[in-house]
N, CA, C and O atoms as a Tinker XYZ file with bonds, in Angstrom:
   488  protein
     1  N    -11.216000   39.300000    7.295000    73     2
     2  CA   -11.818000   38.078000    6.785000    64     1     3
     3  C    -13.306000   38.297000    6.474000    63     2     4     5
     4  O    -13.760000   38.057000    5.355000    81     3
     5  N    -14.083000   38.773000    7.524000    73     3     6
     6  CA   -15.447000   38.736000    7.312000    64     5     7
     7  C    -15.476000   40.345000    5.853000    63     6     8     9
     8  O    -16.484000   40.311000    5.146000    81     7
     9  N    -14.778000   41.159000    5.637000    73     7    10
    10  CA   -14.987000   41.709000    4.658000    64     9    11
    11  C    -14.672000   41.103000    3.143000    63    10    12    13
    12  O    -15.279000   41.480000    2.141000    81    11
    13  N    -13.901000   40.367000    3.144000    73    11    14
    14  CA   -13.062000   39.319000    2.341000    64    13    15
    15  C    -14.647000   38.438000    1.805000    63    14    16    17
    16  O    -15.301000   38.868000    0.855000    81    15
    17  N    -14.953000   37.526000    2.384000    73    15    18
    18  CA   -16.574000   37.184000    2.261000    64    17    19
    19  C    -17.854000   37.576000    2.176000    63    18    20    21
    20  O    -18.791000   36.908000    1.739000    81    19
    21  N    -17.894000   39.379000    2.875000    73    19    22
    22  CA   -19.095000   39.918000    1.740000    64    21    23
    23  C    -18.593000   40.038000    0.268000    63    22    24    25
    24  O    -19.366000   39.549000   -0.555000    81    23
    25  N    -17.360000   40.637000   -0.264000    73    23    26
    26  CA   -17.231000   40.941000   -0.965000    64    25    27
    27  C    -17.733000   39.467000   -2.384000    63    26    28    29
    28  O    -18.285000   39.509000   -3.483000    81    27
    29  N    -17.112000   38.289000   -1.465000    73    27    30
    30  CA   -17.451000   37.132000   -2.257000    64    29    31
    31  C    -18.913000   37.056000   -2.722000    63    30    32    33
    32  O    -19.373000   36.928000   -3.857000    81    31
    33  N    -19.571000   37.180000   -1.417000    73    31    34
    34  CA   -20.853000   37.479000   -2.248000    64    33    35
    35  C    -21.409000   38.386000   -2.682000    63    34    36    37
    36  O    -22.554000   38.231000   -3.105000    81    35
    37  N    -20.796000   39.610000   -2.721000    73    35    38
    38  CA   -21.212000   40.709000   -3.672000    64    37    39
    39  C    -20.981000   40.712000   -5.025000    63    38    40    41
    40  O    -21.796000   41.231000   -5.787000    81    39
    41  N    -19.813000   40.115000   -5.478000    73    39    42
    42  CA   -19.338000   39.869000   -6.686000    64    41    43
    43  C    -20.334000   38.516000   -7.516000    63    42    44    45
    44  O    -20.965000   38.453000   -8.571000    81    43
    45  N    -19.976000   37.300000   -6.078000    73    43    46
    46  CA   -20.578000   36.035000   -7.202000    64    45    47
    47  C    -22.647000   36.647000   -6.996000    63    46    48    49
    48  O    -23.473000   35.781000   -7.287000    81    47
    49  N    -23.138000   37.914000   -6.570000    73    47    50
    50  CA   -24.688000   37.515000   -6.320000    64    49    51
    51  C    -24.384000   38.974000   -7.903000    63    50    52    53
    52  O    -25.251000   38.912000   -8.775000    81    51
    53  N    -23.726000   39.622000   -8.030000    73    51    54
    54  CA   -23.751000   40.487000   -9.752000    64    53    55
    55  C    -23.161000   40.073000  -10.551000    63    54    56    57
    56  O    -23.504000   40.357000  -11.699000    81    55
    57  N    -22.124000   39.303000  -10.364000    73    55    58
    58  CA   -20.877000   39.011000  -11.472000    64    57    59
    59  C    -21.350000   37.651000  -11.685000    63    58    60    61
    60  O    -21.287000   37.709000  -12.913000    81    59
    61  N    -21.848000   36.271000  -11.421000    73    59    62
    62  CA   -21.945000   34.906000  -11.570000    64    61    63
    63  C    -23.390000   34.840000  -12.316000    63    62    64    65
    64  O    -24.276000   35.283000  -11.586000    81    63
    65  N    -23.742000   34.501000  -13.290000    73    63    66
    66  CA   -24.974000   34.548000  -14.381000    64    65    67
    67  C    -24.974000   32.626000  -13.747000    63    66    68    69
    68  O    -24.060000   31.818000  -13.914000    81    67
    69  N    -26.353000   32.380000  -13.013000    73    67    70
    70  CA   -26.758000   30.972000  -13.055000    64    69    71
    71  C    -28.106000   31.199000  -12.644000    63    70    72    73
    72  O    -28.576000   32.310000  -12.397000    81    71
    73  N    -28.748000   30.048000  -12.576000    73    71    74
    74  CA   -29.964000   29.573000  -12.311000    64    73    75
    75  C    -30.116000   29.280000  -10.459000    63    74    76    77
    76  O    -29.009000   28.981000  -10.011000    81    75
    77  N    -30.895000   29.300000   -9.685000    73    75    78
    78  CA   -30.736000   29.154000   -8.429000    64    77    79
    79  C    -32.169000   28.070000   -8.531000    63    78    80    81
    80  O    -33.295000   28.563000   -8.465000    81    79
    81  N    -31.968000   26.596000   -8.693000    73    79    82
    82  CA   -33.463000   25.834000   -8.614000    64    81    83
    83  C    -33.165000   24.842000   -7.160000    63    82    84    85
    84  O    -32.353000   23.977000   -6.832000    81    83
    85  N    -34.368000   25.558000   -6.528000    73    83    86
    86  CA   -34.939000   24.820000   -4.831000    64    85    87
    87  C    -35.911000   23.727000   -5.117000    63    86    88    89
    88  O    -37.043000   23.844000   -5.587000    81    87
    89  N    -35.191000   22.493000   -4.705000    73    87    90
    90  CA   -36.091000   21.369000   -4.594000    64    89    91
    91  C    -36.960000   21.117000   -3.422000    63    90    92    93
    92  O    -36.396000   20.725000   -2.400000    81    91
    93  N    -38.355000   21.295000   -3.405000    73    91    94
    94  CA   -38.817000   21.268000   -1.913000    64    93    95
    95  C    -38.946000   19.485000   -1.867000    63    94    96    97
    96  O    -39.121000   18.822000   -2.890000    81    95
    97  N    -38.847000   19.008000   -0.767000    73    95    98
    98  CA   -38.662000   17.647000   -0.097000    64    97    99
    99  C    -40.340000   17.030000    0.231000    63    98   100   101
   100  O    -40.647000   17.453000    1.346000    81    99
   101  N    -40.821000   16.679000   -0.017000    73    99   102
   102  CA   -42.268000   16.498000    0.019000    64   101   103
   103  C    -42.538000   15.984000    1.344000    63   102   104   105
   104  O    -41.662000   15.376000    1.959000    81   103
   105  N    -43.821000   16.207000    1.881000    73   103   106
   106  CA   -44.969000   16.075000    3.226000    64   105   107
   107  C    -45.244000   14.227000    2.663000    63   106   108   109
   108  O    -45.475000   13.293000    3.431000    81   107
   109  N    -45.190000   14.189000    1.975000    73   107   110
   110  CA   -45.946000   12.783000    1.208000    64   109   111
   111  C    -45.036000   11.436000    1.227000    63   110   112   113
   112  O    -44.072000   11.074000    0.551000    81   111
   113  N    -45.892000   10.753000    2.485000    73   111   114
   114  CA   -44.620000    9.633000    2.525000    64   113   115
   115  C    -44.378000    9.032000    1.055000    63   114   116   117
   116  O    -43.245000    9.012000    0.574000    81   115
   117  N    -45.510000    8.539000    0.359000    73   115   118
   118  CA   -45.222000    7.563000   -0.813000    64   117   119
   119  C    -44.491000    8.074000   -1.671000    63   118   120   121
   120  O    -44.118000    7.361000   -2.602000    81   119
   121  N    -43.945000    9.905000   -1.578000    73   119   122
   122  CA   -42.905000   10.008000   -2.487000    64   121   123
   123  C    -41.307000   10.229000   -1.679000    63   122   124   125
   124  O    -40.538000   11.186000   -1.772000    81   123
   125  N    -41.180000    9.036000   -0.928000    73   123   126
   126  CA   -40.226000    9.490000   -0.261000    64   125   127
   127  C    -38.983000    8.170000   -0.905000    63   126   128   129
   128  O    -39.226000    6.989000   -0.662000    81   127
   129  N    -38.074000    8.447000   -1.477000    73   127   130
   130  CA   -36.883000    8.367000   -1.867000    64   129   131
   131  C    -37.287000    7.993000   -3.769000    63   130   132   133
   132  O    -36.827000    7.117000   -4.502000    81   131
   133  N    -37.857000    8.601000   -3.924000    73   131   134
   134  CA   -38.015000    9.111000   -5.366000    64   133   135
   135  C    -36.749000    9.720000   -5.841000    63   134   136   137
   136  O    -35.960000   10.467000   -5.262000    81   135
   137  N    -36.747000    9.226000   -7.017000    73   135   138
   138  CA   -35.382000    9.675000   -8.116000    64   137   139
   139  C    -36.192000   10.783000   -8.811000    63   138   140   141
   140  O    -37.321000   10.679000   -9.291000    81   139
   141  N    -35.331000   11.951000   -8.769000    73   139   142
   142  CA   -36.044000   13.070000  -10.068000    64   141   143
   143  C    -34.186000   12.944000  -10.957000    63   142   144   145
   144  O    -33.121000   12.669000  -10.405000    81   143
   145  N    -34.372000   13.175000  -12.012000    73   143   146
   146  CA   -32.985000   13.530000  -13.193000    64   145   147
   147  C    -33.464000   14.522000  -13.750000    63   146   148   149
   148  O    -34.402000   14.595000  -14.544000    81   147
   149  N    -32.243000   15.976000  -12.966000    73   147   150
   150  CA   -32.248000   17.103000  -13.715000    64   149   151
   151  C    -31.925000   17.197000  -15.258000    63   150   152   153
   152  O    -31.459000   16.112000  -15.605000    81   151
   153  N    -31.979000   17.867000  -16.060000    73   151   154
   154  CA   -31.883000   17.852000  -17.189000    64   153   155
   155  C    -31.811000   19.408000  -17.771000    63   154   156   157
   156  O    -32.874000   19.980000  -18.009000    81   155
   157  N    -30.430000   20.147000  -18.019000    73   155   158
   158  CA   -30.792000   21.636000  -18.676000    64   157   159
   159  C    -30.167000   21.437000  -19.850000    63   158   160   161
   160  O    -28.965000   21.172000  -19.820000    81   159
   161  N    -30.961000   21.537000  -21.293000    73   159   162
   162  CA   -30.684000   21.786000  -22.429000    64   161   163
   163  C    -30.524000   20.431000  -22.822000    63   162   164   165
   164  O    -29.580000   20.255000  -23.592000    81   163
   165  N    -31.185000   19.416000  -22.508000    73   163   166
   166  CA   -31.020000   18.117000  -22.317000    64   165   167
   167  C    -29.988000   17.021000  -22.450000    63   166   168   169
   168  O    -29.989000   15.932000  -23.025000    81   167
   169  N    -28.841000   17.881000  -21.504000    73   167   170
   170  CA   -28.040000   17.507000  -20.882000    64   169   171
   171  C    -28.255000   16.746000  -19.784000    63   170   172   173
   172  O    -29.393000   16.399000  -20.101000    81   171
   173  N    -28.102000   16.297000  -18.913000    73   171   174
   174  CA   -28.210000   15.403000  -17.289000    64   173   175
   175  C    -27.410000   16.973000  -16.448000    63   174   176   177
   176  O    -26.555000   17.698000  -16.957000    81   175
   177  N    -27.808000   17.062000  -15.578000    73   175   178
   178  CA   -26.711000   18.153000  -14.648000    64   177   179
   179  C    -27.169000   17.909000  -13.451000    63   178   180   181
   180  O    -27.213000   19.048000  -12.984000    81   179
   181  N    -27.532000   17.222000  -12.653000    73   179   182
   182  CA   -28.347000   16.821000  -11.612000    64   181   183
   183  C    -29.022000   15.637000  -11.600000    63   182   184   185
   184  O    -29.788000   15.399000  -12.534000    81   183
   185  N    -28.860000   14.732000  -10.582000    73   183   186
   186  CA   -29.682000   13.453000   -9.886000    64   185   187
   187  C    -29.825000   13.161000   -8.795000    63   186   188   189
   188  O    -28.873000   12.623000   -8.228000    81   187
   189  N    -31.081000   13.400000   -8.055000    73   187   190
   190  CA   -31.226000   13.667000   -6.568000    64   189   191
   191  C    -32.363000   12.444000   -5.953000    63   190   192   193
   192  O    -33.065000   11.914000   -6.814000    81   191
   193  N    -32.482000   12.164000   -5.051000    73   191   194
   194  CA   -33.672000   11.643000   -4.610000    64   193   195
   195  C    -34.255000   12.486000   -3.436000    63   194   196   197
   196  O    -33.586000   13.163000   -2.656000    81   195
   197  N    -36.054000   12.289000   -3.435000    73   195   198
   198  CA   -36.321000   13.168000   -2.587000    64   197   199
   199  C    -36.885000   12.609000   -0.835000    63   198   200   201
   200  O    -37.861000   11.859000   -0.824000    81   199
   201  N    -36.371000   12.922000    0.282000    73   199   202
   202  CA   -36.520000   12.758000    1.415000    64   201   203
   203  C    -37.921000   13.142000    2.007000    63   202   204   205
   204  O    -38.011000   14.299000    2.415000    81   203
   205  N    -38.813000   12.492000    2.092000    73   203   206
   206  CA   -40.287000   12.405000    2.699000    64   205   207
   207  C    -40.014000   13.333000    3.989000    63   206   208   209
   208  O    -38.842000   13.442000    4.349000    81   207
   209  N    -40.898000   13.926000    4.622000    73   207   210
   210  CA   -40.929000   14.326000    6.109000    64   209   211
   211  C    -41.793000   14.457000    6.430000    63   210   212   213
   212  O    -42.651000   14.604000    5.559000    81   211
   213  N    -42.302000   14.512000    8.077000    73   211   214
   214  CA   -43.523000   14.759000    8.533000    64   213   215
   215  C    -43.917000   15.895000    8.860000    63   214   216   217
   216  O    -45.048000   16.281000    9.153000    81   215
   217  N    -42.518000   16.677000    8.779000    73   215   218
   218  CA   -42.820000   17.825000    9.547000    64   217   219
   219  C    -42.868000   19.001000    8.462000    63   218   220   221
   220  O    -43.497000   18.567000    7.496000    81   219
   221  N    -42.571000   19.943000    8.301000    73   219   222
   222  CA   -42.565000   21.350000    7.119000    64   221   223
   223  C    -41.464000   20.664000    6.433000    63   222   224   225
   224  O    -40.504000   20.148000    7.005000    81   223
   225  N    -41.710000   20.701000    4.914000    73   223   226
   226  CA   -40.894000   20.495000    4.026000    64   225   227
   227  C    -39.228000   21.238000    4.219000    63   226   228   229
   228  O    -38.809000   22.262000    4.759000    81   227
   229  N    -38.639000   20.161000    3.499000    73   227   230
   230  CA   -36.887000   21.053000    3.724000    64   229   231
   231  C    -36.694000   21.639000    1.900000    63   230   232   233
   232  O    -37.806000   21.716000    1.377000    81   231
   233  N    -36.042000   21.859000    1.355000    73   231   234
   234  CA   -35.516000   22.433000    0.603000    64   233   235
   235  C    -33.911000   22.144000    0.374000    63   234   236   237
   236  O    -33.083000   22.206000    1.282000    81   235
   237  N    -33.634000   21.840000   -0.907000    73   235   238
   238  CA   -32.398000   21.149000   -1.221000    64   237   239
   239  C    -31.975000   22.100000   -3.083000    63   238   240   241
   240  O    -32.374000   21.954000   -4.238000    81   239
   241  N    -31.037000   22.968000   -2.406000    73   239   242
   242  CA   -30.525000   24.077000   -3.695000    64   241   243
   243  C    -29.588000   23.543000   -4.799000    63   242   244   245
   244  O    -29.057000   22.516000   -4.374000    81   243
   245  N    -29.238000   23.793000   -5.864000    73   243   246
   246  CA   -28.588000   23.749000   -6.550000    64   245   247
   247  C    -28.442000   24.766000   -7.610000    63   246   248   249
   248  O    -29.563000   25.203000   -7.869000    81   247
   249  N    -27.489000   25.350000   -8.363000    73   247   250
   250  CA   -27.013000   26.045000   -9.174000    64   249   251
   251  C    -26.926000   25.470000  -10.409000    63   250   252   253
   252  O    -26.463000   24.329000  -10.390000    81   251
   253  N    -27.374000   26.116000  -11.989000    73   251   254
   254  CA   -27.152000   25.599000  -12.871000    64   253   255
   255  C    -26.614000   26.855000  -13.106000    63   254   256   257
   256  O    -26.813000   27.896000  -12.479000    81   255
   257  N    -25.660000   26.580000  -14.422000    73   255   258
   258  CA   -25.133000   27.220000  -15.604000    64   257   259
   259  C    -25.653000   28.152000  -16.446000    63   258   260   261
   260  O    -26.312000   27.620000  -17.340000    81   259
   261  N    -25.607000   29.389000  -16.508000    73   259   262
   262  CA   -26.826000   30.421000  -17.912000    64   261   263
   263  C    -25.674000   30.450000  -19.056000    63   262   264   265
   264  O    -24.466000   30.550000  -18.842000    81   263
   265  N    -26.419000   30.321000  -20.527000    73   263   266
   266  CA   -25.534000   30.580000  -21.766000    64   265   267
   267  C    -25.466000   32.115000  -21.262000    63   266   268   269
   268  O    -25.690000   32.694000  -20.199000    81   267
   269  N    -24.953000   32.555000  -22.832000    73   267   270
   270  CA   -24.585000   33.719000  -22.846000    64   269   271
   271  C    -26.318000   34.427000  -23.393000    63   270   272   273
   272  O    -26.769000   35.412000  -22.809000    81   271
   273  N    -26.933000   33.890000  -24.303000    73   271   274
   274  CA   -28.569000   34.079000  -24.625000    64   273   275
   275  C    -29.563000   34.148000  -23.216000    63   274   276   277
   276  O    -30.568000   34.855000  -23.130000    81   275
   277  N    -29.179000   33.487000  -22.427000    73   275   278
   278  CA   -29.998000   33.320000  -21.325000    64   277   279
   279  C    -31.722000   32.351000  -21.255000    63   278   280   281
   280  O    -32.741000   32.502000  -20.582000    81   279
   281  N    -31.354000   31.505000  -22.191000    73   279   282
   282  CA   -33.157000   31.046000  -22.430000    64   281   283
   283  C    -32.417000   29.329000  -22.560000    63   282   284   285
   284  O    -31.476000   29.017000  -23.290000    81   283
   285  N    -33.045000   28.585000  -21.785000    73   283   286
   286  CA   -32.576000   27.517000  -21.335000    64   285   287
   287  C    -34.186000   26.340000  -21.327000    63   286   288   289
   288  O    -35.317000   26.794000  -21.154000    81   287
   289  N    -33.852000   24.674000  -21.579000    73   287   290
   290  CA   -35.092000   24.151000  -21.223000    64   289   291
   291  C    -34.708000   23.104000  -20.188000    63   290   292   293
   292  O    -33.835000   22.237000  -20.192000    81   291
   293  N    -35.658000   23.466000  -19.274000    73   291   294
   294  CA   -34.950000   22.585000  -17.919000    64   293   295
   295  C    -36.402000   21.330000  -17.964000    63   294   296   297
   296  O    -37.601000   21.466000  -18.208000    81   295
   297  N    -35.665000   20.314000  -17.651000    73   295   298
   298  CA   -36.377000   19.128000  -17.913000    64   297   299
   299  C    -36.284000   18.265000  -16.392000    63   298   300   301
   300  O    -35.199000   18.100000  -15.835000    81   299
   301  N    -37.605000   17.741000  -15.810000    73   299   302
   302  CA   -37.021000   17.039000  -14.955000    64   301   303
   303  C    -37.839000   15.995000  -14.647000    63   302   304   305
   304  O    -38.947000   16.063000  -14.115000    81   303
   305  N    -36.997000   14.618000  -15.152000    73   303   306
   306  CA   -37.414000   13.468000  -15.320000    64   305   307
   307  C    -37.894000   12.509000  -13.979000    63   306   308   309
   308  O    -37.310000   12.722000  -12.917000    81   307
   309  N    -38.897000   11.514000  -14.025000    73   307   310
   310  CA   -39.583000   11.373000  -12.748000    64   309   311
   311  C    -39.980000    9.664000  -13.674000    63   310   312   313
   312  O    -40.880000    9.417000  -14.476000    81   311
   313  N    -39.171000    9.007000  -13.267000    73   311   314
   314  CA   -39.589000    7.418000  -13.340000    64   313   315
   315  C    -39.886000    7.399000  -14.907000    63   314   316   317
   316  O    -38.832000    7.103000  -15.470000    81   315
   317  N    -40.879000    7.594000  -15.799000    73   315   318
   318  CA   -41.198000    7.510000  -17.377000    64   317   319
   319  C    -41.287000    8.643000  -17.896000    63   318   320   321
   320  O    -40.928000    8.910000  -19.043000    81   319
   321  N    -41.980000    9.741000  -16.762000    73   319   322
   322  CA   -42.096000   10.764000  -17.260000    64   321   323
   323  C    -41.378000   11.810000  -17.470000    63   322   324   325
   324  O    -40.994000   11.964000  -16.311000    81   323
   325  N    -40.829000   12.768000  -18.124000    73   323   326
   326  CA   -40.056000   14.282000  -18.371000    64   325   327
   327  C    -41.039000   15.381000  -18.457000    63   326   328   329
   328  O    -41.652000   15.703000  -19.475000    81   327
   329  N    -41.117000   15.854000  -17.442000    73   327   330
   330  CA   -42.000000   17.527000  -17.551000    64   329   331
   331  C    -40.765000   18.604000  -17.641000    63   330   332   333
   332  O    -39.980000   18.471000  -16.703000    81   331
   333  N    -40.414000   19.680000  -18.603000    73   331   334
   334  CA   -40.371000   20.347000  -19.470000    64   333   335
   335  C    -40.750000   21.960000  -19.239000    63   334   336   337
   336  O    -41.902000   22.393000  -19.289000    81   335
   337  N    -39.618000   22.725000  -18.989000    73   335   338
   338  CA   -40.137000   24.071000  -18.984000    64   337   339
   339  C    -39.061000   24.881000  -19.553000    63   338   340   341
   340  O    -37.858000   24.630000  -19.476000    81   339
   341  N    -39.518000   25.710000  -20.033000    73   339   342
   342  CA   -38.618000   27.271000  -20.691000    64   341   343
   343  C    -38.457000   27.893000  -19.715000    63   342   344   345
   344  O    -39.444000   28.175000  -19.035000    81   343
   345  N    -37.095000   28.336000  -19.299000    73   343   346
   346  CA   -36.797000   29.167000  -18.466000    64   345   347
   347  C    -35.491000   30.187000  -18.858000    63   346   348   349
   348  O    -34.385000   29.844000  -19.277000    81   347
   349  N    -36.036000   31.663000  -18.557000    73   347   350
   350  CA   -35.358000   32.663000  -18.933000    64   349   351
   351  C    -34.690000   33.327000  -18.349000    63   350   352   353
   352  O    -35.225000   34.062000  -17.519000    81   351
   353  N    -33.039000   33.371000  -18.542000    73   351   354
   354  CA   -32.543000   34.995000  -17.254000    64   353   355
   355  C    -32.002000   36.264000  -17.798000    63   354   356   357
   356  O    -31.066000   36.487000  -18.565000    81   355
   357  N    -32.520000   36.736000  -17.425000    73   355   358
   358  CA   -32.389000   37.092000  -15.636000    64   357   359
   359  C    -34.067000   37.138000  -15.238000    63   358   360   361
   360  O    -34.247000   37.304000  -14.031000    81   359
   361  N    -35.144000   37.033000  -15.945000    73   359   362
   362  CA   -36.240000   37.121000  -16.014000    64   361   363
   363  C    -37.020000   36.068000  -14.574000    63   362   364   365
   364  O    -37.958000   36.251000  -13.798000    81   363
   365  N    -36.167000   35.128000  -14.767000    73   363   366
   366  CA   -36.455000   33.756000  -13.979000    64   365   367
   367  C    -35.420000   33.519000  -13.438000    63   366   368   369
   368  O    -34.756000   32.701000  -14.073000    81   367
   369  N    -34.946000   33.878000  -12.500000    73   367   370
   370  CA   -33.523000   33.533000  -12.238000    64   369   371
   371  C    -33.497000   32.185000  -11.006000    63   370   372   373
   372  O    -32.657000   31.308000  -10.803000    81   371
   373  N    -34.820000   32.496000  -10.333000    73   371   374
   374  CA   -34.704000   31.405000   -8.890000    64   373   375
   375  C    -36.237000   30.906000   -9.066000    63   374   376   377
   376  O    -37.231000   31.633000   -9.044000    81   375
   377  N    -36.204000   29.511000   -9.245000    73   375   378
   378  CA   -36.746000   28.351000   -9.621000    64   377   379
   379  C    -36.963000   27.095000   -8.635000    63   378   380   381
   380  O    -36.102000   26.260000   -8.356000    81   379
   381  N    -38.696000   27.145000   -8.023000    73   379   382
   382  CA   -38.764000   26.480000   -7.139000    64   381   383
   383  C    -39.474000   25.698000   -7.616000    63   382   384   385
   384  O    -40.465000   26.114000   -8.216000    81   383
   385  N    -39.190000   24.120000   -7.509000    73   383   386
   386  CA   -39.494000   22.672000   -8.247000    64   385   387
   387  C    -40.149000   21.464000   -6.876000    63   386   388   389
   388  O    -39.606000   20.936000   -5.906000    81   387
   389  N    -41.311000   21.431000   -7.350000    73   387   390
   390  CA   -42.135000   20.729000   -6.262000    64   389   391
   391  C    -42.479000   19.275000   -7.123000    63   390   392   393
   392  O    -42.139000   19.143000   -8.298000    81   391
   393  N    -43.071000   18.407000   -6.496000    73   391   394
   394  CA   -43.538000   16.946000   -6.505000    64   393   395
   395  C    -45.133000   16.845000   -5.773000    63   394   396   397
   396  O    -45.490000   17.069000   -4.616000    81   395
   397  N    -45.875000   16.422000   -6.953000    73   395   398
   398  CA   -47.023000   16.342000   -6.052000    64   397   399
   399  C    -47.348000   14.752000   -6.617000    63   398   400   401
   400  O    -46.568000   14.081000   -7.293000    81   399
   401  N    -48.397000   14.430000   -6.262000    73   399   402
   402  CA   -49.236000   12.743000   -6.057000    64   401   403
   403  C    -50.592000   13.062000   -6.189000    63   402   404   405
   404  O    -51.303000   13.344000   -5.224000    81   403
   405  N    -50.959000   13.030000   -7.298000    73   403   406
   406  CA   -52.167000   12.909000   -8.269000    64   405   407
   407  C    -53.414000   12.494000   -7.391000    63   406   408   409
   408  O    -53.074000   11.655000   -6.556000    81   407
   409  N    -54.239000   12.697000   -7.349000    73   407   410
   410  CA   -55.421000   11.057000   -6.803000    64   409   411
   411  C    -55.141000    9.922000   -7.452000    63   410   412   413
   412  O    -55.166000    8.837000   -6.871000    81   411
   413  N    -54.858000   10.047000   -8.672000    73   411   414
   414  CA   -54.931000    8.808000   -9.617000    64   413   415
   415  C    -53.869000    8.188000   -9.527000    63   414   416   417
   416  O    -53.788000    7.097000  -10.091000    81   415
   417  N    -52.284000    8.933000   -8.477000    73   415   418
   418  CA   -51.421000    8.273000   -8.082000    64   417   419
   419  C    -50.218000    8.345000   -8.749000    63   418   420   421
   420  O    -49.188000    7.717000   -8.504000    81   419
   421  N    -50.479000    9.367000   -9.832000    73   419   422
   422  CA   -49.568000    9.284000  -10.866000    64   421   423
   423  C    -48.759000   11.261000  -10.550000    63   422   424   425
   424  O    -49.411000   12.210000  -10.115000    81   423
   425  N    -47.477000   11.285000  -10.894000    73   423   426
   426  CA   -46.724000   12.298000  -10.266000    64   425   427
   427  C    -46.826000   13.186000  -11.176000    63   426   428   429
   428  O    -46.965000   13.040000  -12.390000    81   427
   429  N    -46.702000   14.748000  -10.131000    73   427   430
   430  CA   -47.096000   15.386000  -11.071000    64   429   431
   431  C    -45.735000   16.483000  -10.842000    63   430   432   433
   432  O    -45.401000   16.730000   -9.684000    81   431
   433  N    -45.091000   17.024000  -11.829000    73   431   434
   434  CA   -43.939000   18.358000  -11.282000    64   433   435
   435  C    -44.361000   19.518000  -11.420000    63   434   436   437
   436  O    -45.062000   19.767000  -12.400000    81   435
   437  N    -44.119000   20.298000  -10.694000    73   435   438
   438  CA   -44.730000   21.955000  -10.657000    64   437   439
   439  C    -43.370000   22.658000  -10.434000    63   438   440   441
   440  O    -42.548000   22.286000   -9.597000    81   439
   441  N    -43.213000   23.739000  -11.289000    73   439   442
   442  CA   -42.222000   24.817000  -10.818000    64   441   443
   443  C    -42.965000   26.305000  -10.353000    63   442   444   445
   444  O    -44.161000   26.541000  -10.526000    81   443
   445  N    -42.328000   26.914000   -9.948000    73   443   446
   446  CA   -42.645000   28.697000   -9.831000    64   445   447
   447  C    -41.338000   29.127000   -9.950000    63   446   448   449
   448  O    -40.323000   28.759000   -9.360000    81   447
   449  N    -41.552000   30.117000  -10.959000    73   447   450
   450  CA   -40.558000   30.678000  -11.177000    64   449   451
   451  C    -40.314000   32.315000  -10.994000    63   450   452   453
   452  O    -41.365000   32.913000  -11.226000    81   451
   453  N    -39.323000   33.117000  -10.676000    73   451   454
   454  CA   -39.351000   34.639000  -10.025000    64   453   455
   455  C    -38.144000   35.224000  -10.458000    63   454   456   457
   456  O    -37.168000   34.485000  -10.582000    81   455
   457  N    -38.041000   36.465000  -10.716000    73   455   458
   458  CA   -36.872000   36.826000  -10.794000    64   457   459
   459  C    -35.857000   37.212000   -9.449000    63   458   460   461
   460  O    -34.749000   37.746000   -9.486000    81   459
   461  N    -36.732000   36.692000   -8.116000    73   459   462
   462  CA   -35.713000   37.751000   -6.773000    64   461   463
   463  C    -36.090000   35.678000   -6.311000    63   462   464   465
   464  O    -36.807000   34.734000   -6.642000    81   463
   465  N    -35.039000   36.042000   -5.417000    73   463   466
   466  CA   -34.926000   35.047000   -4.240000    64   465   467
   467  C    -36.346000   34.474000   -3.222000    63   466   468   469
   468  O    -37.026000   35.200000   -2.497000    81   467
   469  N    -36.526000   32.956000   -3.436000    73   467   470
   470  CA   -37.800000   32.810000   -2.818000    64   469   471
   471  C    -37.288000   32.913000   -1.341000    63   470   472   473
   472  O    -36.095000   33.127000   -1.129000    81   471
   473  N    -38.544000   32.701000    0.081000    73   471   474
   474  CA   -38.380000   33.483000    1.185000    64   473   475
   475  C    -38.817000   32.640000    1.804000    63   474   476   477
   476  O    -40.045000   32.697000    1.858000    81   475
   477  N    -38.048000   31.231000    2.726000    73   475   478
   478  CA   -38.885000   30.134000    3.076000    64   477   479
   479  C    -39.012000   30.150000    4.583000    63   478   480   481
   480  O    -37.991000   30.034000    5.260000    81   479
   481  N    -40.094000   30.275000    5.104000    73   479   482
   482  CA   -40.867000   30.472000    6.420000    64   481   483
   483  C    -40.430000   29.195000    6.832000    63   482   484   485
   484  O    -40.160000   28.402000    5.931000    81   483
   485  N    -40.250000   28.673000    8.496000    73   483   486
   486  CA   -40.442000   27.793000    8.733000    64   485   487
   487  C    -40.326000   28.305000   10.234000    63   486   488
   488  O    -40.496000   27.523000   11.169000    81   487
């Protein structure tokens, strides 16, 4: 069995072409049960809300879809606004998507993007 399940992930981490995007959960009470709407190729493929905490942020994964081209625009909508990024694979393959709170109060989205697996300390 336990060889049965590396193999699963040996196959789906070379053989499965997707996107790996980590939503971090924000420190910031006032953004706590915020709606973000994923959006790849401006399609909808995702709708999450995000969970406030006091303590070290959590992280909430999801998998998107790669064409066969690999160059995709991932969009992710926040109350009026849509912030907008080009993202490429295998170039960019794991995609970490943050929420910040302006001074002026108004939201702001940040990604980082990498081609290897991000590495979350806690």
């Amino acid at each position: 069995m336990k060889k049965l399940l590396i193999l699963l992930i040996v196959v789906c981490t070379f053989g499965c072409k997707k996107y790996v995007v980590s939503f971090e959960q924000p420190t910031n009470m006032k953004l706590d049960n915020l709606k973000l709407e994923v959006l790849l190729d401006k399609k909808k493929v995702q709708e999450m809300s995000l969970k406030a905490t006091n303590a070290l942020p959590g992280y909430e994964t999801a998998e998107l879809p790669v064409s066969d081209e690999g160059k995709h625009l991932l969009q992710v909508k926040v109350k009026d606004t849509t912030f907008s990024y080009t993202i490429n694979y295998p170039e960019e393959r794991y995609i970490l998507v943050t929420a910040h709170l302006k001074k002026n109060g108004k939201i702001n989205i940040g990604i980082l993007k990498q081609q290897y697996s991000f590495r979350f300390q806690r």
